[in-house]
Amino acid sequence: MEMALFLCSLGLLAFIIAYWAITKNKMKEYTRYMFDATPFSCILLNRKIEVVSCNQAAMKVFEFSSKKSFLERFFDYSPKYQPNGRLSIELATENVNKAFDEGFFCFEWLHQTEKGEIRPCEITLVRVAYENDFFVAAYQYDLKGQRAAIAKVYEANLRMRIIYDTSPLACFLIDGDFNVLECNQEIVKLFNLNDKQEFIDSFFEFLPEEQPCGKTSRDMVSEIFEKVFDEGKLCIECMCQKHEEPLPCEFTLVRVKYDEKDVIAGYIRDLRSHKAMLNEMRKAEIAEASNKAKSKFLAAMSHEIRTPMNAILGLAEINMHNQAIPKDTIDEFEKIYQSGSLLLRLINDMLDLSKIEAGKLEIRPEQYNFASMIHDAVQLNITRTGSKPIEFKLSLDENIPIELVGDELRIKQILNNLLSNAFKYTDNGSITLSVATEPGENDSNITLVFCVRDTGQGMNAEQIKELFGEYTRFNLEANRLIQGVGLGLNISKRLVQMMNGEITVDSKPGKGSAFTMRLPQKIANFKVLGKGLAKKMLRYKFNDMSKMKKPVITREPMPYGRVLVVDDVEMNLYIAKVLMKPYELKIETASSGFEAVKKIRNGNKYDIVFMDHMMPKMDGIETAKLLREMEYTRPIVALTANAVAGQAEIFLENGFDDFISKPIDIRQLNEVLNKFISNKQNTVEIDPALLAIFAKDSKKALSFIEAIFKNLDKATDEDLHLFTVYTHAMKSGLANIGEKKLSEHAALLEKAGREQNKNAIQAETSYFIDKLRAIIKNIEAEIKPKPAMQDENPEHLHEQLKVIKTASDNYDYKTADATLEDLKGMAWTKETKKLLDEISEHLLQSNFEEVSLIIQERC
């Protein structure tokens, strides 16, 4: 029994021992799994500082190729020295021993991978008991990623700090208790501080005690902060102070989260430069408003002054040409005209100055003839010699190109100012205008050098300095009788500068003055004046215009022209009618835009409508617009006393074809009349019936003229008489249809036929025949009817032909012609058209019997 129990106990012990052995092996296996599965690098060190084991994470972190290599050569993969200068093996031994002694130790370490890459690590050493002994478990945390992340955070913070401190806006962070948490460097610059701490410590010291609105700064800041915390954002102007100096600022305040609390981010913008800019803008606006007011005033005054000047100069000029009044009276009118012209020049100078100051005067380069320009400038001023013993001299460089490109009008204006001053301030001696050339900036440019030299009063150095100022005149007591207000030279200098030129003066008191002007011009024609033309101009006898004050122009009669003059001032209507009287025009008038519109709406057509600019209720521009909306396409010319800059463009943009300044200049008026009436006479609408009759008559005349011309050497006196008759007929017929030039040619042939000059007939007839044949061909093509397939209304035709016959029997031309015209307006066959044309031709020659017979045969 005891033996059995012993054996049972022994068996149980064996079982327990066997179970324990199995369990221990499983625990080791579980521990190994857990050891290898941990994500941290882990190694086991014994007391000899030997690596006895490692997990898979250690192999991965340090990139060892095999576990054996890792265990045997682990310490070979630490650099020789650690960052603190200690030997790695020495420091490792010390740290491990410390862990054995104390049970725990943590430190940073530099390892390197098998490939030599340095790896910063955090090492945690823990003493552990294992199989009746102690080991140190070393847990290694790779700091590479953490360091990189920290570096990125640091770099990001650094960038933000740089942006924050270099921002052009002063920035600060403040909490609800007005504690400044942070500010940037711009705050230091804005308030001229030593460092940021000054602002952080003393926020309210940089605000005045009271704001411009009357509130204290503290009360206002409290209200603002409360509003920002409620609404999230606010922008407001606020007065700061910089060492007690007022500092206007704009505050932008934004609610933000900081340390889990609501605080305010503030941005300050210095408004001093902005305020200064606004002040400058206000000054500029005031100046612009002043210029506009001045321009408006000048425009109004220009109109108000020019309107009576129109009457003064117009009436004076009309009476200057009236040979029925006494010569003394004519001389008085001439003086009125001269004085009025002087006043008009002064007005023009003031307007030019206004345009220049407003920046609205434009330089308009165009091609011009140099010799003609010089002639006009001299001719205009030679009158100023009067009875003074002055010799005028002209000196020209023969190498000046004959055609140049520049603003001829403005050059003349400058020369006029310089020459007129020379004549005004010179009592005796000479005045010389010389023109030379200098090379331009390239081969297609040239610089003209004008010099006006006189032997007059001269000026001292002080006077020369003030010479080109506005309203500058010298020696007023001595020159009190000399007319002018001193604007000419100021305007001249500005014009020269606008043309990229320069003007200088050399003068001595009592010795005279020399004004030199250099103007760059483009060359339009490289042909030069040459010696011949230059000498011819120097020898030219300029007319003394003082003895020829009346403007002399050729006013060609235009009896075929029809014009309408629209003006609310009856005197202006009278002046316009009298000035146009020599042209033999059909002139109608209207005293308002409304009356003009009514006339044209009633079917009246005019070669020109002269429209006054300033009229009550509906002015000229409004009237012109309305006429254009009514599809009236004929010329409308503005009559304007408003000569302010840009007015020409305004007229042309609003339906006008041209404009004439008041007072009316007869040269300008003549130019407009020729442009729109005389030069376009051959484009006047002609009655198609008249064209048809002319075509028939001219074909008949042409056949006779050709026949006589072909046998001219055998032509008898009777043939030459017939030639004269037919060319005379063609002269009248061509004039009636607007062919003015060929009508004049027919007159030459008529004269040659009357004088039996066969040589002239031989030389000129061929051209006439060709031109006349071409005109006939064009007329026939234009009036060629499209024949109807059948008569439009045969019964109506029959009835109306009877009416024409009865009227012809009674020699009633008016009824017959009116009835015939009514029939011509309808669609007829070719045969009926031919019948009506035949009747028309006989009626035109009053052959009533023939008309009656033709209709009787038809009906």
CSV table of N, CA and C in Angstrom, one decimal, residues 537-665:
chain,number,residue,atom,x,y,z
A,537,MET,N,12.3,134.9,-103.5
A,537,MET,CA,11.5,135.3,-102.2
A,537,MET,C,12.2,136.5,-101.6
A,538,LEU,N,13.5,136.6,-101.6
A,538,LEU,CA,14.2,137.8,-101.0
A,538,LEU,C,13.9,139.0,-101.8
A,539,ARG,N,13.7,138.9,-103.1
A,539,ARG,CA,13.4,140.1,-103.9
A,539,ARG,C,11.9,140.5,-104.0
A,540,TYR,N,11.1,139.5,-103.4
A,540,TYR,CA,9.6,139.7,-103.5
A,540,TYR,C,9.2,141.0,-102.8
A,541,LYS,N,8.4,141.8,-103.4
A,541,LYS,CA,7.9,143.0,-102.8
A,541,LYS,C,6.6,142.7,-102.0
A,542,PHE,N,6.7,142.6,-100.7
A,542,PHE,CA,5.5,142.3,-99.9
A,542,PHE,C,4.6,143.6,-99.9
A,543,ASN,N,3.3,143.3,-100.1
A,543,ASN,CA,2.3,144.4,-100.2
A,543,ASN,C,2.2,145.1,-98.9
A,544,ASP,N,2.0,146.4,-98.9
A,544,ASP,CA,1.7,147.1,-97.7
A,544,ASP,C,0.2,147.0,-97.4
A,545,MET,N,-0.1,146.1,-96.6
A,545,MET,CA,-1.5,145.8,-96.3
A,545,MET,C,-2.2,146.9,-95.6
A,546,SER,N,-1.4,147.9,-95.1
A,546,SER,CA,-2.1,149.0,-94.4
A,546,SER,C,-2.9,149.8,-95.4
A,547,LYS,N,-2.5,149.7,-96.7
A,547,LYS,CA,-3.3,150.4,-97.8
A,547,LYS,C,-4.3,149.5,-98.4
A,548,MET,N,-4.4,148.3,-97.9
A,548,MET,CA,-5.3,147.3,-98.5
A,548,MET,C,-6.0,146.5,-97.4
A,549,LYS,N,-6.8,147.2,-96.6
A,549,LYS,CA,-7.4,146.6,-95.4
A,549,LYS,C,-8.5,145.7,-95.7
A,550,LYS,N,-9.2,145.9,-96.8
A,550,LYS,CA,-10.3,145.0,-97.1
A,550,LYS,C,-9.9,143.6,-97.5
A,551,PRO,N,-10.5,142.6,-97.0
A,551,PRO,CA,-10.2,141.3,-97.4
A,551,PRO,C,-10.6,141.1,-98.8
A,552,VAL,N,-9.7,140.6,-99.7
A,552,VAL,CA,-9.9,140.5,-101.1
A,552,VAL,C,-10.0,139.0,-101.4
A,553,ILE,N,-11.2,138.6,-101.8
A,553,ILE,CA,-11.4,137.2,-102.2
A,553,ILE,C,-12.4,137.2,-103.4
A,554,THR,N,-12.3,136.1,-104.2
A,554,THR,CA,-13.2,136.0,-105.3
A,554,THR,C,-14.4,135.2,-104.9
A,555,ARG,N,-15.6,135.9,-105.0
A,555,ARG,CA,-16.8,135.3,-104.6
A,555,ARG,C,-17.6,134.9,-105.8
A,556,GLU,N,-17.6,133.7,-106.2
A,556,GLU,CA,-18.2,133.2,-107.4
A,556,GLU,C,-19.7,133.0,-107.2
A,557,PRO,N,-20.5,133.6,-108.1
A,557,PRO,CA,-22.0,133.5,-107.9
A,557,PRO,C,-22.4,132.0,-108.0
A,558,MET,N,-23.4,131.7,-107.1
A,558,MET,CA,-23.9,130.3,-107.1
A,558,MET,C,-25.5,130.4,-107.1
A,559,PRO,N,-26.1,130.9,-108.2
A,559,PRO,CA,-27.5,131.0,-108.2
A,559,PRO,C,-28.3,129.7,-108.0
A,560,TYR,N,-27.6,128.6,-108.3
A,560,TYR,CA,-28.3,127.3,-108.1
A,560,TYR,C,-28.3,126.8,-106.7
A,561,GLY,N,-27.6,127.6,-105.8
A,561,GLY,CA,-27.5,127.1,-104.4
A,561,GLY,C,-28.6,127.6,-103.5
A,562,ARG,N,-28.9,126.8,-102.5
A,562,ARG,CA,-30.0,127.2,-101.6
A,562,ARG,C,-29.5,126.9,-100.2
A,563,VAL,N,-29.6,127.9,-99.3
A,563,VAL,CA,-29.1,127.7,-97.9
A,563,VAL,C,-30.2,128.2,-96.9
A,564,LEU,N,-30.1,127.6,-95.7
A,564,LEU,CA,-31.0,128.0,-94.6
A,564,LEU,C,-30.1,128.5,-93.5
A,565,VAL,N,-30.3,129.7,-92.9
A,565,VAL,CA,-29.5,130.2,-91.8
A,565,VAL,C,-30.4,130.2,-90.6
A,566,VAL,N,-30.0,129.5,-89.5
A,566,VAL,CA,-30.8,129.4,-88.3
A,566,VAL,C,-30.0,130.1,-87.2
A,567,ASP,N,-30.7,131.2,-86.6
A,567,ASP,CA,-30.1,131.9,-85.5
A,567,ASP,C,-31.2,132.6,-84.8
A,568,ASP,N,-31.1,132.7,-83.4
A,568,ASP,CA,-32.2,133.4,-82.7
A,568,ASP,C,-32.0,134.9,-82.6
A,569,VAL,N,-30.8,135.4,-83.1
A,569,VAL,CA,-30.5,136.8,-83.1
A,569,VAL,C,-30.8,137.4,-84.5
A,570,GLU,N,-31.7,138.3,-84.6
A,570,GLU,CA,-32.1,138.8,-85.9
A,570,GLU,C,-30.9,139.5,-86.6
A,571,MET,N,-30.1,140.2,-85.8
A,571,MET,CA,-28.9,140.9,-86.4
A,571,MET,C,-28.0,139.9,-87.0
A,572,ASN,N,-27.8,138.7,-86.4
A,572,ASN,CA,-26.9,137.7,-87.0
A,572,ASN,C,-27.5,137.2,-88.3
A,573,LEU,N,-28.8,137.0,-88.4
A,573,LEU,CA,-29.4,136.6,-89.6
A,573,LEU,C,-29.2,137.6,-90.7
A,574,TYR,N,-29.3,138.9,-90.3
A,574,TYR,CA,-29.1,140.0,-91.3
A,574,TYR,C,-27.7,140.0,-91.8
A,575,ILE,N,-26.7,139.9,-90.9
A,575,ILE,CA,-25.3,139.8,-91.3
A,575,ILE,C,-25.0,138.7,-92.2
A,576,ALA,N,-25.5,137.5,-91.9
A,576,ALA,CA,-25.2,136.3,-92.7
A,576,ALA,C,-25.8,136.5,-94.1
A,577,LYS,N,-27.0,137.1,-94.2
A,577,LYS,CA,-27.7,137.2,-95.5
A,577,LYS,C,-26.9,138.2,-96.3
A,578,VAL,N,-26.4,139.3,-95.7
A,578,VAL,CA,-25.7,140.4,-96.5
A,578,VAL,C,-24.3,139.8,-96.9
A,579,LEU,N,-23.6,139.1,-96.0
A,579,LEU,CA,-22.3,138.5,-96.4
A,579,LEU,C,-22.4,137.5,-97.6
A,580,MET,N,-23.6,136.9,-97.7
A,580,MET,CA,-23.8,135.9,-98.7
A,580,MET,C,-24.5,136.4,-100.0
A,581,LYS,N,-24.8,137.7,-99.9
A,581,LYS,CA,-25.5,138.3,-101.0
A,581,LYS,C,-24.8,138.2,-102.4
A,582,PRO,N,-23.4,138.5,-102.4
A,582,PRO,CA,-22.7,138.4,-103.7
A,582,PRO,C,-22.8,137.0,-104.3
A,583,TYR,N,-23.1,136.0,-103.6
A,583,TYR,CA,-23.2,134.6,-104.2
A,583,TYR,C,-24.5,134.3,-104.9
A,584,GLU,N,-25.4,135.3,-104.8
A,584,GLU,CA,-26.7,135.1,-105.5
A,584,GLU,C,-27.4,133.8,-105.1
A,585,LEU,N,-27.3,133.5,-103.8
A,585,LEU,CA,-27.9,132.2,-103.3
A,585,LEU,C,-29.3,132.5,-103.0
A,586,LYS,N,-30.1,131.4,-103.0
A,586,LYS,CA,-31.5,131.5,-102.5
A,586,LYS,C,-31.4,131.2,-100.9
A,587,ILE,N,-31.6,132.3,-100.2
A,587,ILE,CA,-31.3,132.3,-98.7
A,587,ILE,C,-32.7,132.3,-98.0
A,588,GLU,N,-32.8,131.3,-97.1
A,588,GLU,CA,-34.0,131.3,-96.2
A,588,GLU,C,-33.4,131.4,-94.7
A,589,THR,N,-34.3,131.9,-93.8
A,589,THR,CA,-33.8,132.0,-92.4
A,589,THR,C,-34.9,131.4,-91.5
A,590,ALA,N,-34.4,131.0,-90.3
A,590,ALA,CA,-35.2,130.5,-89.2
A,590,ALA,C,-34.7,131.0,-87.9
A,591,SER,N,-35.6,131.4,-87.0
A,591,SER,CA,-35.2,132.1,-85.8
A,591,SER,C,-35.1,131.1,-84.6
A,592,SER,N,-35.2,129.8,-84.9
A,592,SER,CA,-35.1,128.8,-83.8
A,592,SER,C,-34.9,127.4,-84.5
A,593,GLY,N,-34.4,126.5,-83.6
A,593,GLY,CA,-34.2,125.1,-84.1
A,593,GLY,C,-35.5,124.5,-84.4
A,594,PHE,N,-36.6,124.9,-83.7
A,594,PHE,CA,-37.9,124.3,-84.0
A,594,PHE,C,-38.4,124.7,-85.4
A,595,GLU,N,-38.2,126.0,-85.8
A,595,GLU,CA,-38.6,126.4,-87.1
A,595,GLU,C,-37.8,125.8,-88.2
A,596,ALA,N,-36.5,125.5,-87.9
A,596,ALA,CA,-35.7,124.9,-88.9
A,596,ALA,C,-36.2,123.4,-89.2
A,597,VAL,N,-36.5,122.7,-88.0
A,597,VAL,CA,-37.0,121.3,-88.2
A,597,VAL,C,-38.3,121.3,-88.9
A,598,LYS,N,-39.1,122.3,-88.7
A,598,LYS,CA,-40.4,122.3,-89.3
A,598,LYS,C,-40.2,122.5,-90.8
A,599,LYS,N,-39.3,123.4,-91.2
A,599,LYS,CA,-39.1,123.6,-92.7
A,599,LYS,C,-38.6,122.4,-93.4
A,600,ILE,N,-37.7,121.7,-92.7
A,600,ILE,CA,-37.1,120.5,-93.4
A,600,ILE,C,-38.1,119.3,-93.3
A,601,ARG,N,-38.9,119.3,-92.3
A,601,ARG,CA,-40.0,118.2,-92.2
A,601,ARG,C,-41.0,118.4,-93.3
A,602,ASN,N,-41.2,119.7,-93.7
A,602,ASN,CA,-42.2,120.0,-94.8
A,602,ASN,C,-41.6,119.7,-96.2
A,603,GLY,N,-40.4,119.1,-96.2
A,603,GLY,CA,-39.9,118.7,-97.5
A,603,GLY,C,-38.8,119.6,-98.1
A,604,ASN,N,-38.5,120.7,-97.4
A,604,ASN,CA,-37.5,121.6,-98.0
A,604,ASN,C,-36.1,121.0,-97.9
A,605,LYS,N,-35.3,121.2,-98.9
A,605,LYS,CA,-33.9,120.7,-99.0
A,605,LYS,C,-33.0,121.8,-99.3
A,606,TYR,N,-31.9,121.8,-98.6
A,606,TYR,CA,-30.9,122.9,-98.7
A,606,TYR,C,-29.5,122.4,-99.0
A,607,ASP,N,-28.7,123.1,-99.7
A,607,ASP,CA,-27.3,122.7,-99.9
A,607,ASP,C,-26.5,122.8,-98.7
A,608,ILE,N,-26.9,123.8,-97.8
A,608,ILE,CA,-26.2,124.0,-96.5
A,608,ILE,C,-27.3,124.5,-95.5
A,609,VAL,N,-27.3,124.0,-94.3
A,609,VAL,CA,-28.0,124.6,-93.2
A,609,VAL,C,-27.0,125.2,-92.3
A,610,PHE,N,-26.9,126.5,-92.2
A,610,PHE,CA,-26.0,127.2,-91.2
A,610,PHE,C,-26.8,127.3,-89.9
A,611,MET,N,-26.2,126.5,-88.9
A,611,MET,CA,-26.9,126.4,-87.6
A,611,MET,C,-26.2,127.1,-86.5
A,612,ASP,N,-26.8,128.1,-85.8
A,612,ASP,CA,-26.2,128.7,-84.7
A,612,ASP,C,-26.1,127.7,-83.5
A,613,HIS,N,-25.0,127.8,-82.8
A,613,HIS,CA,-24.7,126.8,-81.7
A,613,HIS,C,-25.6,127.1,-80.5
A,614,MET,N,-25.6,128.3,-80.0
A,614,MET,CA,-26.3,128.6,-78.7
A,614,MET,C,-27.6,129.3,-79.0
A,615,MET,N,-28.7,128.5,-78.8
A,615,MET,CA,-30.0,129.0,-79.0
A,615,MET,C,-30.9,128.5,-77.8
A,616,PRO,N,-31.9,129.3,-77.4
A,616,PRO,CA,-32.7,129.0,-76.2
A,616,PRO,C,-33.6,127.7,-76.6
A,617,LYS,N,-33.9,127.0,-75.5
A,617,LYS,CA,-34.8,125.9,-75.5
A,617,LYS,C,-34.3,124.7,-76.3
A,618,MET,N,-33.9,124.8,-77.5
A,618,MET,CA,-33.2,123.7,-78.3
A,618,MET,C,-32.0,124.3,-79.0
A,619,ASP,N,-30.8,124.0,-78.6
A,619,ASP,CA,-29.6,124.6,-79.2
A,619,ASP,C,-29.3,123.9,-80.5
A,620,GLY,N,-28.2,124.4,-81.1
A,620,GLY,CA,-27.8,123.9,-82.4
A,620,GLY,C,-27.5,122.4,-82.4
A,621,ILE,N,-26.8,121.9,-81.4
A,621,ILE,CA,-26.4,120.5,-81.4
A,621,ILE,C,-27.7,119.6,-81.3
A,622,GLU,N,-28.6,120.0,-80.4
A,622,GLU,CA,-29.9,119.2,-80.3
A,622,GLU,C,-30.7,119.2,-81.6
A,623,THR,N,-30.7,120.4,-82.2
A,623,THR,CA,-31.4,120.5,-83.5
A,623,THR,C,-30.8,119.6,-84.6
A,624,ALA,N,-29.4,119.6,-84.7
A,624,ALA,CA,-28.7,118.8,-85.6
A,624,ALA,C,-29.0,117.3,-85.4
A,625,LYS,N,-29.0,116.9,-84.1
A,625,LYS,CA,-29.2,115.5,-83.8
A,625,LYS,C,-30.6,115.1,-84.2
A,626,LEU,N,-31.6,116.0,-84.0
A,626,LEU,CA,-33.0,115.7,-84.4
A,626,LEU,C,-33.1,115.6,-85.9
A,627,LEU,N,-32.4,116.5,-86.6
A,627,LEU,CA,-32.5,116.4,-88.1
A,627,LEU,C,-31.8,115.1,-88.6
A,628,ARG,N,-30.7,114.7,-88.0
A,628,ARG,CA,-30.1,113.4,-88.4
A,628,ARG,C,-31.0,112.2,-88.1
A,629,GLU,N,-31.7,112.3,-87.0
A,629,GLU,CA,-32.7,111.3,-86.6
A,629,GLU,C,-33.8,111.2,-87.6
A,630,MET,N,-34.1,112.4,-88.3
A,630,MET,CA,-35.1,112.4,-89.3
A,630,MET,C,-34.6,112.0,-90.7
A,631,GLU,N,-33.3,111.5,-90.6
A,631,GLU,CA,-32.6,111.0,-91.8
A,631,GLU,C,-32.4,112.1,-92.9
A,632,TYR,N,-32.2,113.4,-92.3
A,632,TYR,CA,-31.7,114.5,-93.2
A,632,TYR,C,-30.2,114.3,-93.4
A,633,THR,N,-29.7,114.1,-94.6
A,633,THR,CA,-28.3,113.8,-94.8
A,633,THR,C,-27.5,114.9,-95.4
A,634,ARG,N,-28.2,116.1,-95.7
A,634,ARG,CA,-27.4,117.1,-96.4
A,634,ARG,C,-26.6,117.9,-95.4
A,635,PRO,N,-25.6,118.7,-95.8
A,635,PRO,CA,-24.6,119.4,-94.9
A,635,PRO,C,-25.3,120.3,-93.9
A,636,ILE,N,-24.8,120.2,-92.7
A,636,ILE,CA,-25.2,121.2,-91.6
A,636,ILE,C,-23.9,121.8,-91.1
A,637,VAL,N,-23.8,123.1,-91.1
A,637,VAL,CA,-22.5,123.8,-90.7
A,637,VAL,C,-22.9,124.6,-89.4
A,638,ALA,N,-22.1,124.5,-88.4
A,638,ALA,CA,-22.3,125.2,-87.2
A,638,ALA,C,-21.8,126.6,-87.3
A,639,LEU,N,-22.6,127.6,-86.8
A,639,LEU,CA,-22.1,128.9,-86.6
A,639,LEU,C,-21.9,129.1,-85.1
A,640,THR,N,-20.7,129.3,-84.6
A,640,THR,CA,-20.4,129.2,-83.2
A,640,THR,C,-19.5,130.4,-82.7
A,641,ALA,N,-19.9,131.0,-81.6
A,641,ALA,CA,-19.1,132.0,-81.0
A,641,ALA,C,-18.3,131.4,-79.8
A,642,ASN,N,-18.4,130.0,-79.7
A,642,ASN,CA,-17.7,129.3,-78.6
A,642,ASN,C,-16.5,128.6,-79.2
A,643,ALA,N,-15.3,129.2,-79.0
A,643,ALA,CA,-14.1,128.7,-79.7
A,643,ALA,C,-13.2,128.0,-78.7
A,644,VAL,N,-13.8,127.5,-77.6
A,644,VAL,CA,-13.0,126.8,-76.6
A,644,VAL,C,-12.5,125.5,-77.1
A,645,ALA,N,-11.4,125.0,-76.6
A,645,ALA,CA,-10.7,123.7,-77.1
A,645,ALA,C,-11.7,122.6,-77.2
A,646,GLY,N,-11.6,121.8,-78.3
A,646,GLY,CA,-12.3,120.6,-78.4
A,646,GLY,C,-13.7,120.8,-79.0
A,647,GLN,N,-14.1,122.1,-79.3
A,647,GLN,CA,-15.4,122.3,-79.8
A,647,GLN,C,-15.6,121.7,-81.2
A,648,ALA,N,-14.6,121.8,-82.0
A,648,ALA,CA,-14.7,121.2,-83.4
A,648,ALA,C,-15.1,119.8,-83.4
A,649,GLU,N,-14.4,119.0,-82.5
A,649,GLU,CA,-14.7,117.6,-82.4
A,649,GLU,C,-16.1,117.3,-81.9
A,650,ILE,N,-16.6,118.2,-81.0
A,650,ILE,CA,-17.9,118.0,-80.5
A,650,ILE,C,-19.0,118.2,-81.6
A,651,PHE,N,-18.8,119.2,-82.4
A,651,PHE,CA,-19.7,119.5,-83.6
A,651,PHE,C,-19.7,118.3,-84.5
A,652,LEU,N,-18.5,117.8,-84.9
A,652,LEU,CA,-18.4,116.7,-85.9
A,652,LEU,C,-19.0,115.4,-85.3
A,653,GLU,N,-18.9,115.2,-84.0
A,653,GLU,CA,-19.4,114.0,-83.4
A,653,GLU,C,-20.9,114.1,-83.3
A,654,ASN,N,-21.5,115.3,-83.4
A,654,ASN,CA,-23.0,115.4,-83.2
A,654,ASN,C,-23.7,115.8,-84.5
A,655,GLY,N,-23.2,115.4,-85.6
A,655,GLY,CA,-24.0,115.5,-86.8
A,655,GLY,C,-23.7,116.6,-87.7
A,656,PHE,N,-22.7,117.5,-87.3
A,656,PHE,CA,-22.3,118.6,-88.2
A,656,PHE,C,-21.3,118.2,-89.2
A,657,ASP,N,-21.2,118.9,-90.3
A,657,ASP,CA,-20.2,118.6,-91.3
A,657,ASP,C,-19.1,119.5,-91.3
A,658,ASP,N,-19.3,120.7,-90.7
A,658,ASP,CA,-18.2,121.7,-90.5
A,658,ASP,C,-18.7,122.8,-89.6
A,659,PHE,N,-17.8,123.7,-89.3
A,659,PHE,CA,-18.2,124.9,-88.4
A,659,PHE,C,-17.5,126.1,-88.8
A,660,ILE,N,-18.1,127.3,-88.6
A,660,ILE,CA,-17.5,128.6,-88.8
A,660,ILE,C,-17.6,129.4,-87.5
A,661,SER,N,-16.5,130.0,-87.1
A,661,SER,CA,-16.5,130.7,-85.9
A,661,SER,C,-17.1,132.1,-86.1
A,662,LYS,N,-17.7,132.6,-85.1
A,662,LYS,CA,-18.2,134.0,-85.1
A,662,LYS,C,-17.2,134.8,-84.4
A,663,PRO,N,-17.0,136.1,-84.9
A,663,PRO,CA,-17.6,136.7,-86.0
A,663,PRO,C,-17.2,136.0,-87.3
A,664,ILE,N,-18.2,136.0,-88.3
A,664,ILE,CA,-18.0,135.3,-89.5
A,664,ILE,C,-16.9,135.9,-90.3
A,665,ASP,N,-15.9,135.0,-90.6
A,665,ASP,CA,-14.8,135.4,-91.5
A,665,ASP,C,-15.2,135.1,-92.9
